[in-house]
XYZ file of N, CA and C in Angstrom:
390
model
N 19.662 -5.842 -42.508
C 20.868 -5.067 -42.291
C 21.526 -5.470 -40.978
N 20.719 -5.778 -39.972
C 21.266 -6.117 -38.663
C 22.077 -7.401 -38.732
N 21.582 -8.394 -39.467
C 22.319 -9.654 -39.571
C 23.682 -9.415 -40.212
N 23.718 -8.609 -41.252
C 24.979 -8.303 -41.926
C 25.919 -7.566 -40.977
N 25.389 -6.595 -40.232
C 26.209 -5.857 -39.263
C 26.765 -6.795 -38.201
N 25.921 -7.698 -37.711
C 26.373 -8.633 -36.682
C 27.469 -9.550 -37.209
N 27.325 -10.018 -38.450
C 28.364 -10.865 -39.048
C 29.680 -10.109 -39.150
N 29.604 -8.885 -39.673
C 30.819 -8.083 -39.828
C 31.465 -7.788 -38.479
N 30.649 -7.454 -37.487
C 31.177 -7.159 -36.155
C 31.867 -8.387 -35.563
N 31.252 -9.561 -35.708
C 31.841 -10.788 -35.162
C 33.168 -11.108 -35.843
N 33.206 -10.975 -37.167
C 34.445 -11.247 -37.904
C 35.523 -10.244 -37.512
N 35.150 -8.972 -37.401
C 36.128 -7.941 -37.029
C 36.688 -8.196 -35.637
N 35.824 -8.507 -34.681
C 36.297 -8.763 -33.315
C 37.218 -9.970 -33.258
N 36.878 -11.017 -34.000
C 37.724 -12.208 -34.025
C 39.076 -11.892 -34.663
N 39.072 -11.173 -35.775
C 40.322 -10.838 -36.466
C 41.207 -9.950 -35.601
N 40.606 -8.986 -34.928
C 41.378 -8.095 -34.055
C 41.958 -8.872 -32.889
N 41.186 -9.788 -32.316
C 41.696 -10.609 -31.207
C 42.880 -11.454 -31.665
N 42.783 -12.013 -32.872
C 43.891 -12.806 -33.411
C 45.135 -11.947 -33.605
N 44.951 -10.729 -34.116
C 46.096 -9.843 -34.347
C 46.733 -9.405 -33.032
N 45.907 -9.155 -32.026
C 46.453 -8.802 -30.707
C 47.289 -9.947 -30.159
N 46.799 -11.169 -30.339
C 47.532 -12.344 -29.868
C 48.866 -12.467 -30.605
N 48.842 -12.244 -31.916
C 50.074 -12.307 -32.709
C 51.070 -11.254 -32.236
N 50.591 -10.030 -32.014
C 51.472 -8.953 -31.556
C 52.029 -9.256 -30.170
N 51.201 -9.835 -29.320
C 51.649 -10.193 -27.972
C 52.749 -11.251 -28.043
N 52.573 -12.241 -28.925
C 53.592 -13.278 -29.090
C 54.892 -12.686 -29.616
N 54.782 -11.725 -30.521
C 55.984 -11.084 -31.059
C 56.734 -10.342 -29.959
N 55.996 -9.672 -29.073
C 56.639 -8.951 -27.963
C 57.267 -9.919 -26.982
N 56.597 -11.052 -26.739
C 57.112 -12.047 -25.801
C 58.438 -12.610 -26.296
N 58.517 -12.877 -27.580
C 59.741 -13.424 -28.169
C 60.822 -12.348 -28.250
N 60.429 -11.103 -28.207
C 61.390 -10.007 -28.261
C 61.562 -9.425 -29.646
N 60.714 -9.840 -30.572
C 60.793 -9.289 -31.925
C 60.278 -7.858 -31.922
N 60.971 -7.010 -32.656
C 60.491 -5.642 -32.812
C 59.533 -5.607 -33.995
N 58.471 -4.844 -33.830
C 57.477 -4.749 -34.891
C 57.823 -3.558 -35.771
N 57.927 -3.812 -37.055
C 58.156 -2.685 -37.946
C 56.838 -2.287 -38.599
N 56.870 -1.184 -39.284
C 55.649 -0.640 -39.877
C 55.046 -1.590 -40.904
N 55.878 -2.248 -41.679
C 55.365 -3.165 -42.709
C 54.595 -4.320 -42.082
N 55.107 -4.861 -40.978
C 54.403 -5.960 -40.303
C 53.063 -5.488 -39.754
N 53.049 -4.287 -39.155
C 51.796 -3.754 -38.612
C 50.774 -3.525 -39.723
N 51.235 -3.009 -40.860
C 50.318 -2.790 -41.984
C 49.787 -4.107 -42.536
N 50.630 -5.135 -42.564
C 50.150 -6.433 -43.060
C 49.120 -7.028 -42.103
N 49.307 -6.801 -40.791
C 48.313 -7.268 -39.825
C 46.977 -6.572 -40.058
N 47.026 -5.257 -40.293
C 45.794 -4.506 -40.541
C 45.141 -4.934 -41.853
N 45.946 -5.175 -42.883
C 45.356 -5.578 -44.166
C 44.723 -6.963 -44.068
N 45.258 -7.834 -43.210
C 44.633 -9.153 -43.054
C 43.264 -9.030 -42.387
N 43.107 -8.055 -41.485
C 41.789 -7.799 -40.884
C 40.833 -7.330 -41.974
N 41.300 -6.429 -42.830
C 40.460 -5.920 -43.919
C 40.059 -7.048 -44.867
N 40.997 -7.940 -45.186
C 40.687 -9.062 -46.075
C 39.611 -9.958 -45.474
N 39.691 -10.188 -44.167
C 38.677 -11.026 -43.515
C 37.307 -10.361 -43.576
N 37.274 -9.041 -43.390
C 35.997 -8.327 -43.470
C 35.420 -8.400 -44.882
N 36.283 -8.260 -45.882
C 35.814 -8.303 -47.266
C 35.352 -9.698 -47.668
N 35.842 -10.730 -46.983
C 35.469 -12.103 -47.337
C 34.118 -12.533 -46.756
N 33.536 -11.709 -45.904
C 32.241 -12.057 -45.310
C 31.174 -12.035 -46.394
N 30.438 -13.124 -46.477
C 29.362 -13.208 -47.459
C 28.064 -12.752 -46.813
N 27.459 -11.762 -47.421
C 26.184 -11.246 -46.934
C 25.097 -11.799 -47.837
N 24.165 -12.515 -47.238
C 23.072 -13.107 -48.007
C 22.078 -12.014 -48.398
N 21.480 -12.142 -49.577
C 20.540 -11.107 -50.035
C 19.392 -10.862 -49.057
N 18.916 -11.896 -48.391
C 17.788 -11.705 -47.473
C 18.218 -11.067 -46.153
N 19.525 -10.882 -45.938
C 19.982 -10.200 -44.725
C 19.520 -8.749 -44.701
N 19.356 -8.157 -45.884
C 18.978 -6.753 -45.964
C 17.475 -6.556 -46.145
N 16.714 -7.639 -46.065
C 15.292 -7.534 -46.346
C 14.509 -6.872 -45.214
N 15.027 -6.916 -44.002
C 14.340 -6.288 -42.884
C 14.918 -4.906 -42.622
N 14.069 -4.018 -42.188
C 14.516 -2.674 -41.848
C 14.477 -2.515 -40.339
N 15.550 -2.005 -39.805
C 15.618 -1.731 -38.378
C 15.841 -0.245 -38.192
N 15.136 0.319 -37.243
C 15.282 1.738 -36.971
C 16.009 1.924 -35.649
N 16.929 2.860 -35.650
C 17.638 3.222 -34.425
C 17.338 4.677 -34.127
N 17.257 4.977 -32.860
C 17.052 6.356 -32.446
C 18.195 6.735 -31.525
N 18.761 7.909 -31.763
C 19.842 8.402 -30.926
C 19.367 9.652 -30.220
N 19.698 9.751 -28.952
C 19.318 10.897 -28.145
C 20.573 11.440 -27.485
N 20.893 12.695 -27.761
C 22.061 13.329 -27.149
C 21.580 14.338 -26.117
N 22.245 14.342 -24.965
C 21.869 15.264 -23.895
C 23.085 16.059 -23.454
N 22.840 17.251 -22.957
C 23.879 18.078 -22.350
C 23.360 18.483 -20.983
N 24.079 18.077 -19.946
C 23.662 18.355 -18.573
C 24.701 19.272 -17.943
N 24.260 20.413 -17.453
C 25.160 21.351 -16.778
C 24.855 21.307 -15.286
N 25.900 21.100 -14.487
C 25.726 21.060 -13.034
C 26.810 21.887 -12.365
N 26.508 22.327 -11.159
C 27.504 22.964 -10.305
C 27.724 22.027 -9.140
N 28.969 21.624 -8.959
C 29.301 20.691 -7.886
C 30.125 21.418 -6.834
N 29.772 21.174 -5.579
C 30.504 21.790 -4.486
C 30.979 20.684 -3.551
N 32.284 20.658 -3.308
C 32.872 19.668 -2.418
C 33.473 20.410 -1.238
N 33.115 19.962 -0.045
C 33.620 20.599 1.173
C 34.371 19.554 1.985
N 35.603 19.885 2.365
C 36.451 18.970 3.115
C 36.885 19.664 4.395
N 36.835 18.920 5.503
C 37.286 19.458 6.790
C 38.430 18.585 7.284
N 39.570 19.236 7.558
C 40.733 18.512 8.068
C 40.467 18.055 9.490
N 40.738 16.791 9.753
C 40.519 16.232 11.082
C 41.483 16.827 12.102
N 42.720 17.089 11.681
C 43.742 17.594 12.608
C 43.611 19.085 12.880
N 43.434 19.871 11.822
C 43.453 21.333 11.991
C 42.071 21.966 11.953
N 41.069 21.219 11.628
C 39.694 21.717 11.489
C 39.582 22.768 10.385
N 40.576 22.806 9.510
C 40.532 23.729 8.382
C 39.494 23.225 7.375
N 38.718 24.133 6.844
C 37.642 23.794 5.912
C 38.015 24.308 4.517
N 37.974 23.410 3.544
C 38.268 23.779 2.160
C 37.027 23.479 1.323
N 36.630 24.462 0.530
C 35.468 24.310 -0.338
C 35.900 24.527 -1.787
N 35.545 23.582 -2.637
C 35.857 23.690 -4.064
C 34.540 23.642 -4.835
N 34.333 24.650 -5.667
C 33.118 24.727 -6.473
C 33.518 24.564 -7.940
N 32.825 23.666 -8.655
C 33.146 23.392 -10.060
C 31.889 23.434 -10.914
N 32.044 23.962 -12.117
C 30.988 23.872 -13.124
C 31.322 22.679 -14.003
N 30.360 21.784 -14.186
C 30.605 20.558 -14.948
C 29.550 20.423 -16.045
N 30.027 20.095 -17.255
C 29.131 19.790 -18.375
C 29.317 18.317 -18.704
N 28.215 17.595 -18.797
C 28.265 16.181 -19.156
C 27.438 15.975 -20.418
N 28.081 15.438 -21.443
C 27.384 15.124 -22.689
C 27.217 13.616 -22.753
N 25.973 13.157 -22.939
C 25.688 11.725 -23.018
C 24.920 11.449 -24.301
N 25.264 10.340 -24.934
C 24.571 9.920 -26.149
C 23.949 8.551 -25.886
N 22.639 8.460 -26.011
C 21.901 7.215 -25.824
C 21.480 6.695 -27.191
N 21.350 5.377 -27.299
C 20.900 4.788 -28.560
C 20.045 3.564 -28.279
N 19.045 3.345 -29.128
C 18.191 2.169 -28.983
C 17.601 1.801 -30.333
N 17.325 0.505 -30.502
C 16.524 0.074 -31.639
C 15.082 0.428 -31.304
N 14.377 1.018 -32.251
C 13.004 1.447 -31.978
C 12.013 0.900 -33.002
N 12.422 -0.109 -33.747
C 11.524 -0.694 -34.743
C 10.275 -1.241 -34.075
N 10.461 -1.934 -32.972
C 9.351 -2.514 -32.217
C 9.378 -1.921 -30.815
N 8.282 -1.345 -30.391
C 8.250 -0.684 -29.079
C 8.583 -1.625 -27.928
N 8.341 -2.924 -28.100
C 8.646 -3.890 -27.036
C 10.153 -4.070 -26.862
N 10.911 -3.745 -27.894
C 12.358 -3.964 -27.870
C 13.165 -2.720 -27.524
N 12.518 -1.616 -27.205
C 13.264 -0.391 -26.896
C 14.093 -0.627 -25.644
N 15.384 -0.453 -25.793
C 16.331 -0.701 -24.704
C 17.445 0.335 -24.824
N 17.277 1.466 -24.153
C 18.249 2.552 -24.262
C 19.580 2.132 -23.650
N 20.643 2.421 -24.355
C 21.993 2.158 -23.867
C 22.815 3.430 -24.019
N 23.689 3.665 -23.053
C 24.588 4.811 -23.155
C 25.705 4.427 -24.114
N 25.842 5.173 -25.181
C 26.858 4.880 -26.184
C 28.129 5.697 -25.961
N 27.984 6.905 -25.410
C 29.149 7.766 -25.251
C 28.888 8.749 -24.115
N 29.914 9.004 -23.295
C 29.825 9.997 -22.226
C 31.093 10.837 -22.261
N 30.938 12.147 -22.314
C 32.065 13.074 -22.219
C 31.765 14.040 -21.090
N 32.756 14.269 -20.243
C 32.542 15.176 -19.120
C 33.650 16.227 -19.121
N 33.237 17.487 -18.998
C 34.167 18.602 -18.969
C 33.877 19.419 -17.719
N 34.904 19.888 -17.058
C 34.675 20.683 -15.859
C 35.762 21.712 -15.660
N 35.422 22.721 -14.877
C 36.418 23.721 -14.504
C 36.122 24.183 -13.087
N 37.182 24.440 -12.347
C 37.032 24.908 -10.971
C 36.677 26.385 -11.019
N 35.581 26.732 -10.365
C 35.123 28.112 -10.330
C 35.727 28.841 -9.137
N 35.744 28.170 -7.993
C 36.323 28.807 -6.804
C 36.925 27.753 -5.888
N 37.901 28.207 -5.103
C 38.612 27.340 -4.168
C 38.882 28.187 -2.924
N 38.186 27.901 -1.831
C 38.327 28.740 -0.635
C 38.742 27.923 0.575
N 39.493 28.583 1.461
C 39.879 27.987 2.742
C 39.296 28.851 3.847
N 38.745 28.192 4.853
C 38.210 28.924 6.015
C 39.082 28.670 7.224
C-alpha cells in the first residue's frame, strides 16, 4: 500500500507543480483565468492520478500507522515593563493546543513520530496595569 501511496503522491505533487507553473505563466502574460480553464486544470490533475499504474504486489505488504492526538491546556502570563514610564502591564491568557502525531509502527525500529497537525486557541483572561 505504501508504494502505491508514494506513487500517487509523487504524481499529484508533480501535476500540481505543473498547474501552478501554467497559472503563473497565464498571470504573467496578463490572461484572466476563467472558471472553465481552472476546472480543466483540475481535471488534468485527476487524469494523471487515474493513469498511475499500481502493480499487484504493491499492496502485498501491510503497514501500520498510529496516530496520537493530544490536548494541552496552559496558562500563559506575559509581563512587560515600560522603560520610559516604568509602567507594568500583565496579560494572562488561557491557551489550548491540539497536536496530532503520526508514525509508522509496523517495525519498532522505524517508529518516527512526526507532528501532522497543530491547532492553537487562546483567550485573554486578564489584562492589568500597575
